[in-house]
Rosetta silent file (secondary structure, phi, psi, omega in degrees, C-alpha in Angstrom):
SEQUENCE: MTPRELFGVHFSLWPHEFVFQNWSNALQRLAPHAMTSCVVSLAVSALTLLVTGPAAYSIVWLRPRGRNVLRSFMLMTQMLPAIVFVIPLFVMFSRSNLVNTLPGLILADMTVTVPFALVMLTAYVREFPYELVEAALVEGAGQWRAFRSVVIPVMTPGLVTIAIFSFLMPWGDLIFSLSLITESSLQPLILVLYKAFGHYGVDWSFLLPGSVLTAIPAVLVVLYASRFIISGFTRGALR
SCORE:     score description
SCORE:     0.000 S_00000001
   1 L     0.000  155.441  153.744  -23.873  -40.364   74.566 S_00000001
   2 L  -120.844  148.633  176.726  -26.872  -37.475   76.211 S_00000001
   3 L   -95.818   34.497  128.932  -25.474  -35.783   78.169 S_00000001
   4 L   -52.562  -28.799 -141.031  -28.534  -36.974   80.745 S_00000001
   5 L  -123.466   -7.733 -174.921  -27.275  -40.315   80.284 S_00000001
   6 L   -62.324  -71.114  178.600  -23.380  -38.556   80.899 S_00000001
   7 L   -82.353  -33.824 -115.430  -23.959  -37.144   84.336 S_00000001
   8 L   -69.823 -176.890 -176.463  -26.774  -39.708   84.967 S_00000001
   9 L   -98.085   -8.076  121.900  -26.337  -41.562   88.704 S_00000001
  10 L  -101.186  102.678  168.025  -25.546  -45.009   87.122 S_00000001
  11 L   -36.216  141.962  168.042  -22.945  -44.595   85.232 S_00000001
  12 L  -143.374  176.704  164.537  -22.141  -46.974   82.007 S_00000001
  13 L  -110.564   -1.738  172.575  -19.367  -46.711   79.207 S_00000001
  14 L  -123.713  107.188  164.455  -21.768  -48.381   76.878 S_00000001
  15 L    -3.638  113.751  168.439  -24.578  -46.319   75.616 S_00000001
  16 L  -100.441  -16.259 -166.761  -28.056  -47.494   75.883 S_00000001
  17 L  -133.501  119.424 -161.176  -29.209  -44.606   73.429 S_00000001
  18 L   -73.598  149.770 -177.092  -26.502  -43.611   70.552 S_00000001
  19 L  -117.399   40.369  143.480  -26.350  -40.271   69.902 S_00000001
  20 L    19.830  -19.096 -164.889  -25.244  -39.246   66.177 S_00000001
  21 H   -86.283  -40.200  159.646  -26.289  -35.761   66.598 S_00000001
  22 H   -11.007  -76.079 -177.589  -22.689  -35.892   68.188 S_00000001
  23 H   -45.707  -87.301  168.017  -20.804  -36.427   65.423 S_00000001
  24 H   -38.277  -70.630  170.789  -22.407  -34.492   62.594 S_00000001
  25 H   -11.929  -91.947 -160.252  -22.837  -32.012   65.016 S_00000001
  26 H   -69.309  -51.569  162.850  -18.956  -31.444   66.089 S_00000001
  27 H   -22.821  -41.462 -156.998  -17.948  -32.216   62.017 S_00000001
  28 L  -100.931   -8.850 -166.917  -19.868  -29.048   61.275 S_00000001
  29 L  -107.721  -20.601 -155.607  -18.219  -26.187   64.124 S_00000001
  30 L  -117.217   43.828 -138.886  -14.899  -27.882   62.988 S_00000001
  31 L   -86.395  -76.730  173.707  -14.990  -28.548   59.509 S_00000001
  32 L   -10.835  -31.373 -164.556  -14.842  -24.099   58.641 S_00000001
  33 L  -104.575  -11.019 -177.739  -11.304  -24.403   60.942 S_00000001
  34 L  -116.850   57.690  173.145   -9.101  -27.394   59.665 S_00000001
  35 L   -95.267  -52.639 -149.033   -7.966  -25.696   55.762 S_00000001
  36 H   -46.608  -75.659 -171.385   -6.645  -22.664   58.942 S_00000001
  37 H  -123.347   38.826  139.472   -4.388  -25.881   60.765 S_00000001
  38 H   -71.987  -21.552  161.468   -3.244  -27.923   57.962 S_00000001
  39 H   -57.835  -27.432 -141.108   -2.297  -24.580   56.123 S_00000001
  40 H  -120.245   17.404  161.650   -0.517  -23.467   59.751 S_00000001
  41 H  -122.530  -44.377 -167.749    1.481  -27.330   60.221 S_00000001
  42 H   -41.320  -64.157  166.117    1.978  -27.670   57.225 S_00000001
  43 L  -110.482   90.537  142.165    4.451  -25.044   56.493 S_00000001
  44 L  -107.085  -85.474  179.618    5.779  -24.810   59.885 S_00000001
  45 L   -50.741  -15.240 -159.773    6.999  -27.994   58.941 S_00000001
  46 L   -77.823  -40.438 -159.762    8.180  -27.556   55.406 S_00000001
  47 L   -87.107   17.208  172.618   10.290  -23.830   56.945 S_00000001
  48 L  -103.545 -154.490   20.113   11.515  -26.098   59.475 S_00000001
  49 L   169.788  -26.369  158.885   13.015  -28.707   58.030 S_00000001
  50 L  -104.797    0.232  101.752   14.085  -25.513   55.088 S_00000001
  51 L    15.837  -89.258 -135.983   15.283  -24.532   57.966 S_00000001
  52 L   -59.793  -53.314 -157.647   16.914  -27.274   59.486 S_00000001
  53 L   -77.635  -40.151  159.135   19.033  -28.609   57.252 S_00000001
  54 H   -67.580  -12.484  179.060   21.540  -26.624   55.504 S_00000001
  55 H   -91.299    5.914 -159.182   21.825  -25.146   59.100 S_00000001
  56 H  -120.129  -57.865 -155.631   22.450  -29.131   60.767 S_00000001
  57 H   -97.314  -24.221 -170.997   25.451  -29.527   57.743 S_00000001
  58 H   -67.228  -84.890  178.970   26.374  -25.785   57.661 S_00000001
  59 H   -21.364  -85.385 -163.678   27.246  -26.271   62.090 S_00000001
  60 H  -127.081   40.685  149.884   28.981  -28.967   61.850 S_00000001
  61 H   -90.154  -97.606 -168.857   30.975  -29.653   59.159 S_00000001
  62 H   -61.506   18.172  137.984   31.956  -25.889   57.406 S_00000001
  63 L    40.671   78.098 -162.882   32.028  -25.225   60.891 S_00000001
  64 L   -80.837  149.134  164.771   30.862  -21.688   61.315 S_00000001
  65 L   -65.253  146.459  158.710   31.896  -18.779   64.196 S_00000001
  66 L    64.252   54.733 -145.073   29.260  -18.620   67.481 S_00000001
  67 H  -113.823  -37.883  153.473   28.408  -22.436   65.750 S_00000001
  68 H   -19.443  -56.416  170.814   28.960  -22.856   70.020 S_00000001
  69 H  -125.503    2.275  121.764   26.941  -20.845   71.149 S_00000001
  70 H   -11.820  -83.814 -178.101   24.364  -21.200   68.249 S_00000001
  71 H   -39.940  -64.671 -174.311   24.019  -25.031   69.885 S_00000001
  72 H   -64.863  -26.130  172.577   23.700  -23.732   73.268 S_00000001
  73 H   -46.598  -45.294 -154.129   20.935  -20.624   72.406 S_00000001
  74 H   -67.726  -28.207 -152.900   19.113  -24.130   70.151 S_00000001
  75 H  -124.469    7.808  157.600   19.382  -25.910   73.689 S_00000001
  76 H   -48.095  -87.506 -171.755   18.459  -23.069   76.194 S_00000001
  77 L   -28.971  -14.002 -129.772   14.505  -22.758   74.346 S_00000001
  78 L  -138.155  -94.750 -156.587   14.336  -26.720   74.606 S_00000001
  79 L   -83.863   31.306  126.936   14.104  -25.865   78.675 S_00000001
  80 L   -63.551   76.558 -146.754   12.156  -23.480   78.264 S_00000001
  81 L   -71.105  151.166 -173.000    8.036  -23.455   78.258 S_00000001
  82 L   -65.090   29.070  144.526    6.827  -22.323   75.442 S_00000001
  83 L   -80.595   44.927  162.298    4.136  -19.399   77.772 S_00000001
  84 L  -124.542   19.399 -170.292    7.322  -17.777   78.373 S_00000001
  85 L  -121.206  -21.564 -138.556    8.084  -16.089   74.559 S_00000001
  86 H   -73.952  -41.228 -155.964    4.005  -15.570   74.457 S_00000001
  87 H   -98.301  -52.457  150.477    4.296  -11.710   75.564 S_00000001
  88 H   -19.378  -42.335 -167.311    7.265  -11.151   74.207 S_00000001
  89 H  -121.439  -32.478  177.378    6.046  -12.480   70.443 S_00000001
  90 H  -119.211   20.599  135.984    2.916  -10.524   70.829 S_00000001
  91 L  -137.866   45.016  156.991    4.278   -7.385   71.296 S_00000001
  92 L  -121.855  -33.085  169.231    6.623   -7.570   68.147 S_00000001
  93 L   -95.876   35.484  154.029    4.185   -9.162   65.987 S_00000001
  94 L   -97.060  -23.659 -165.125    1.353   -5.868   67.429 S_00000001
  95 L   -82.001 -105.457 -177.762    4.502   -3.577   66.254 S_00000001
  96 L   -19.343   40.621 -159.564    4.476   -5.863   63.078 S_00000001
  97 L    10.198   42.464 -175.364    0.957   -6.275   62.521 S_00000001
  98 L   -76.775  -14.652  177.360    1.501  -10.600   62.831 S_00000001
  99 L   -97.368  168.212 -148.967   -1.399  -10.747   64.937 S_00000001
 100 L    47.215   67.438  141.021   -4.961  -12.521   63.860 S_00000001
 101 L  -120.837 -147.355 -174.490   -2.671  -13.580   60.391 S_00000001
 102 L  -113.826  -71.868  174.576   -1.258  -17.303   59.793 S_00000001
 103 H   -13.585  -60.896  164.794    2.230  -15.956   59.077 S_00000001
 104 H   -31.536  -53.959 -129.500    1.867  -14.673   62.207 S_00000001
 105 H   -99.063  -79.854  139.533    1.239  -17.650   63.795 S_00000001
 106 H   -34.859  -70.931 -140.511    3.771  -19.732   61.557 S_00000001
 107 H  -107.578   -9.090  155.632    6.356  -18.081   63.214 S_00000001
 108 H  -105.603   36.145  155.109    5.794  -18.329   66.719 S_00000001
 109 H  -102.325  -11.245  169.272    5.183  -22.027   66.481 S_00000001
 110 H   -30.541  -70.687 -145.071    8.622  -21.856   64.240 S_00000001
 111 H   -58.883   -9.924  178.695   10.171  -20.790   67.805 S_00000001
 112 H   -73.886  -68.967 -106.160    9.124  -24.531   69.090 S_00000001
 113 H   -87.456  -39.912  173.629   10.217  -26.411   66.122 S_00000001
 114 L   -83.907   53.069  133.790   13.715  -24.928   65.135 S_00000001
 115 L  -150.366   17.505  154.866   15.198  -25.583   67.921 S_00000001
 116 L   -72.058  -64.740 -140.110   13.986  -28.746   68.599 S_00000001
 117 L  -104.186    1.152  154.442   15.104  -30.313   65.151 S_00000001
 118 L   -69.732  -26.485  148.554   17.858  -28.568   64.454 S_00000001
 119 H    -2.184  -84.226 -156.068   19.059  -30.311   67.690 S_00000001
 120 H   -77.643   16.042 -156.467   18.201  -33.627   66.407 S_00000001
 121 H  -104.659  -61.635 -143.955   19.811  -32.684   62.291 S_00000001
 122 H   -82.451  -10.381  154.275   22.565  -32.142   64.192 S_00000001
 123 H   -33.043  -88.956  -90.454   22.851  -35.153   66.172 S_00000001
 124 H  -107.715  -38.816  176.586   22.050  -37.048   63.147 S_00000001
 125 L   -71.076   -1.565 -170.336   24.767  -35.200   61.092 S_00000001
 126 L   -86.915  -32.257 -178.140   27.250  -35.950   63.192 S_00000001
 127 L  -115.059   31.726  160.577   27.320  -39.645   62.235 S_00000001
 128 L   -67.525  157.389  157.794   26.734  -39.421   58.532 S_00000001
 129 L   -68.492   98.675  174.724   30.185  -40.476   56.293 S_00000001
 130 H   -51.708  -53.050 -170.149   32.054  -36.885   55.815 S_00000001
 131 H   -51.948  -22.735  123.660   33.743  -39.505   53.004 S_00000001
 132 H   -12.262  -86.964 -138.479   30.290  -38.832   50.791 S_00000001
 133 H  -101.307  -18.359  110.360   30.762  -36.096   50.034 S_00000001
 134 H    29.264  -80.526  165.417   34.718  -35.693   50.669 S_00000001
 135 H   -38.107  -74.850 -176.379   33.927  -37.981   46.957 S_00000001
 136 H   -48.057  -62.093  163.610   30.842  -35.562   45.924 S_00000001
 137 L   -85.784   33.115  -89.305   33.480  -32.305   46.318 S_00000001
 138 L   163.006 -108.450  144.917   36.328  -34.902   44.286 S_00000001
 139 L   -54.906   37.686  122.410   34.484  -34.877   41.256 S_00000001
 140 L   122.203  -57.197  140.503   33.644  -30.963   41.242 S_00000001
 141 L    64.961   59.214 -153.016   31.007  -30.568   43.154 S_00000001
 142 L  -125.707 -155.850 -136.981   30.817  -27.950   45.604 S_00000001
 143 H   -69.480  -33.023 -156.787   29.437  -27.567   49.104 S_00000001
 144 H   -69.864  -48.366  111.944   25.450  -27.057   47.862 S_00000001
 145 H    48.751  -86.239  165.401   25.663  -29.489   45.376 S_00000001
 146 H   -75.658  -44.605 -165.406   26.616  -32.404   47.924 S_00000001
 147 H   -69.226  -22.307 -161.283   24.195  -31.384   50.117 S_00000001
 148 H   -88.994   -6.839 -162.720   21.463  -31.743   47.769 S_00000001
 149 H   -96.575  -52.236 -160.829   22.909  -34.799   45.948 S_00000001
 150 H   -97.412  -70.524  144.398   24.644  -36.472   48.754 S_00000001
 151 H   111.075  138.852  130.191   22.639  -35.821   51.382 S_00000001
 152 L  -139.154   23.292  158.370   19.588  -35.611   51.830 S_00000001
 153 L   -98.488   -1.532  164.485   18.722  -38.426   50.404 S_00000001
 154 L   -84.870  -15.906  175.179   20.615  -40.456   52.940 S_00000001
 155 L   -93.361   21.029  157.657   19.424  -38.260   55.631 S_00000001
 156 L   -72.190   26.776  164.052   15.952  -38.780   54.611 S_00000001
 157 L   -99.351  -47.131 -176.509   14.365  -41.005   57.616 S_00000001
 158 H  -107.448   18.222  169.720   15.260  -38.042   60.262 S_00000001
 159 H  -108.450   54.508  151.018   14.495  -35.112   57.819 S_00000001
 160 H   -94.162  -67.191 -165.227   10.614  -37.517   57.989 S_00000001
 161 H   -24.225  -73.913  166.380   11.086  -37.174   61.819 S_00000001
 162 H   -18.386  -50.193 -153.537   12.184  -34.732   61.968 S_00000001
 163 H   -93.844   15.474 -164.214    9.497  -33.332   59.790 S_00000001
 164 H   -80.456  -29.856  175.150    6.382  -35.278   61.266 S_00000001
 165 H   -62.224  -61.455 -142.708    7.140  -33.699   65.100 S_00000001
 166 H   -76.701   -3.153  105.612    7.406  -30.214   63.372 S_00000001
 167 L   -24.519  -34.713 -160.100    4.077  -31.147   62.138 S_00000001
 168 H  -104.147  -22.329  177.237    2.168  -32.122   65.486 S_00000001
 169 H   -44.856  -84.754  172.659    3.776  -29.277   67.158 S_00000001
 170 H   -46.084  -60.824 -134.877    1.174  -26.747   65.653 S_00000001
 171 H   -26.950  -71.514 -171.968   -1.410  -29.504   64.969 S_00000001
 172 L   -56.843   11.474 -163.895   -1.576  -29.556   69.202 S_00000001
 173 L  -103.497  173.203 -169.435   -0.551  -26.192   69.842 S_00000001
 174 L  -135.480  -31.549  163.690   -3.074  -23.965   72.034 S_00000001
 175 H   -35.408  -81.948  172.467   -0.315  -21.101   73.364 S_00000001
 176 H    -5.952  -87.007  170.600    0.137  -19.969   70.883 S_00000001
 177 H   -47.110  -50.417  179.282   -3.405  -19.798   68.967 S_00000001
 178 H   -32.201  -26.698 -139.656   -4.675  -18.429   72.536 S_00000001
 179 H  -117.740  -40.034 -175.946   -2.576  -15.587   72.392 S_00000001
 180 H  -101.945  -22.464  170.415   -2.158  -14.601   68.947 S_00000001
 181 L  -125.603  129.920  159.969   -5.935  -15.312   67.391 S_00000001
 182 L   -85.232  -43.853 -157.537   -9.273  -13.852   68.016 S_00000001
 183 L  -122.830  127.387 -148.415  -11.068  -13.445   65.193 S_00000001
 184 L   -48.266  -45.636 -173.565  -12.650  -16.202   64.629 S_00000001
 185 L   -88.178  -53.815  173.354  -12.749  -18.064   61.446 S_00000001
 186 L   -54.086    9.958  179.812   -8.428  -18.000   61.600 S_00000001
 187 L   -66.238 -171.282  158.376   -8.564  -20.151   64.673 S_00000001
 188 L  -115.740 -164.950 -129.624   -7.441  -23.562   64.346 S_00000001
 189 L   -74.209  -35.334 -155.908   -8.348  -26.875   65.091 S_00000001
 190 H   -75.259  -53.573 -147.679   -6.574  -26.898   68.780 S_00000001
 191 H   -98.590   32.238  173.668   -8.536  -23.623   69.683 S_00000001
 192 H  -100.038  -38.432  156.011  -12.069  -24.203   68.447 S_00000001
 193 H   -64.265    0.327  152.675  -11.924  -27.318   71.071 S_00000001
 194 L   -66.708  -49.045  153.057  -10.667  -25.035   73.924 S_00000001
 195 L    -2.451  -52.371 -149.658  -13.732  -23.414   73.080 S_00000001
 196 L  -127.524   50.812  130.158  -16.429  -25.736   74.705 S_00000001
 197 L  -132.223   96.794 -160.034  -14.911  -25.466   78.179 S_00000001
 198 E  -110.026  158.846 -159.767  -17.260  -22.584   79.098 S_00000001
 199 L   -26.064  -57.315  176.620  -18.141  -20.533   81.668 S_00000001
 200 L   -80.794   -8.970 -138.474  -20.962  -22.881   83.158 S_00000001
 201 E   149.065 -171.640 -157.086  -19.564  -25.598   82.222 S_00000001
 202 L  -151.830   90.278  151.419  -17.905  -28.314   79.763 S_00000001
 203 L   -35.337   83.030 -155.884  -19.572  -29.568   76.151 S_00000001
 204 L   -98.820   36.498  170.197  -18.868  -32.641   76.667 S_00000001
 205 L   -88.040  -47.279  168.389  -21.039  -33.560   73.258 S_00000001
 206 L   -95.787  -10.860 -177.592  -19.186  -31.688   71.639 S_00000001
 207 L   -94.377  -17.309  158.996  -15.719  -31.993   72.985 S_00000001
 208 L   -79.375  -39.914  150.091  -15.135  -35.775   72.873 S_00000001
 209 H   -30.867  -60.341 -167.405  -16.304  -36.179   69.217 S_00000001
 210 H  -100.574    8.620  139.247  -14.023  -33.771   68.184 S_00000001
 211 H   -57.196  -47.695 -170.285  -11.330  -34.894   70.051 S_00000001
 212 H   -62.000  -53.308 -157.344  -11.373  -37.977   68.503 S_00000001
 213 L   -73.446  -17.919 -178.945  -11.583  -36.256   64.619 S_00000001
 214 L   -95.744   51.290  160.447   -8.892  -33.418   65.305 S_00000001
 215 L  -133.510  -49.542  172.143   -6.598  -36.098   66.230 S_00000001
 216 H   -32.590  -56.487  179.584   -7.998  -39.005   62.915 S_00000001
 217 H   -87.164   -0.329  176.510   -5.101  -36.531   60.523 S_00000001
 218 H   -73.306  -25.152  177.913   -1.745  -36.725   63.445 S_00000001
 219 H   -69.781  -42.242 -150.103   -2.323  -40.471   63.203 S_00000001
 220 H   -79.693  -34.757  170.484   -2.951  -40.925   59.142 S_00000001
 221 H   -31.399  -78.772 -152.021    0.364  -37.891   59.292 S_00000001
 222 H   -47.074  -48.484 -133.068    2.469  -40.487   61.626 S_00000001
 223 H   -65.723  -71.137 -146.207    0.938  -44.108   59.734 S_00000001
 224 H   -73.395  -20.120 -174.311    1.828  -43.157   56.193 S_00000001
 225 H   -69.130  -27.085 -140.068    5.441  -41.160   57.247 S_00000001
 226 H   -56.388  -63.764  165.803    6.422  -44.300   59.714 S_00000001
 227 H    -1.024  -76.534  179.303    7.590  -46.094   56.150 S_00000001
 228 L   -46.461  -30.463 -160.652   10.298  -43.405   55.835 S_00000001
 229 L  -104.830   21.299 -142.573   11.336  -43.452   58.976 S_00000001
 230 L  -105.700   24.133  170.454   11.664  -46.746   60.198 S_00000001
 231 L   -77.149  166.004 -160.527   14.614  -47.737   56.293 S_00000001
 232 L   -91.090  157.062  162.356   18.315  -47.775   57.994 S_00000001
 233 H   -61.509  -67.792  166.938   20.561  -45.367   57.780 S_00000001
 234 H   -44.765  -18.692  170.235   23.012  -47.820   56.147 S_00000001
 235 H  -107.824  -12.959  122.859   20.452  -48.201   53.168 S_00000001
 236 H    15.569 -120.615  148.062   20.672  -44.596   52.956 S_00000001
 237 H    24.042  -93.818 -161.102   24.294  -45.000   51.812 S_00000001
 238 H   -71.483  -11.850 -163.569   24.458  -47.532   49.796 S_00000001
 239 L   -86.608    0.000    0.000   21.771  -45.160   47.111 S_00000001
């Protein structure tokens, strides 16, 4: 719709004049920032799995010292809003020259994804039949090889689920992006959408199509990965 029709007296859900220019303008403004969002989300997802997979395996079965304290700390971080971590992270990243950098934004997003993933994977690993690992150890495999060859194939549905959530969280994150990224060339999609809220009003002709375009990649990721989620735990054990 045109802005005049959108805010006119006689509102209608069906536009009288189709303004396709809104979509092309939104695509032009968002396209330079799509790579930033993809890099950050994919890196957060991959690093979260890399950290929490072995960590969950170790906490449940290797039983290291301090595991209960670590679990309690992870649960506590889930009870706090992300904005609580913004000021400490900004101070720490400023001293480490990580403000206005993608590694800094990735690490900030991982403060949310890692606790969530560790709590979820720990519960998932507890349901795993440890007899499969013991059988691999009897055959001469070490803990790392047993984890890589036995546990990961069975945990694939859980790992894919965690990967999806770890991708979606930074994709839609505004708090860390708004606080740590001020350079326009490094801003992710969600921060570009936020700029539609100006001092003199909201640029609806950009915000509405831009929101749809920003949501499309996330929806495609969920649709593609959902086929892994529906594969059952028993099927993985039989493999």
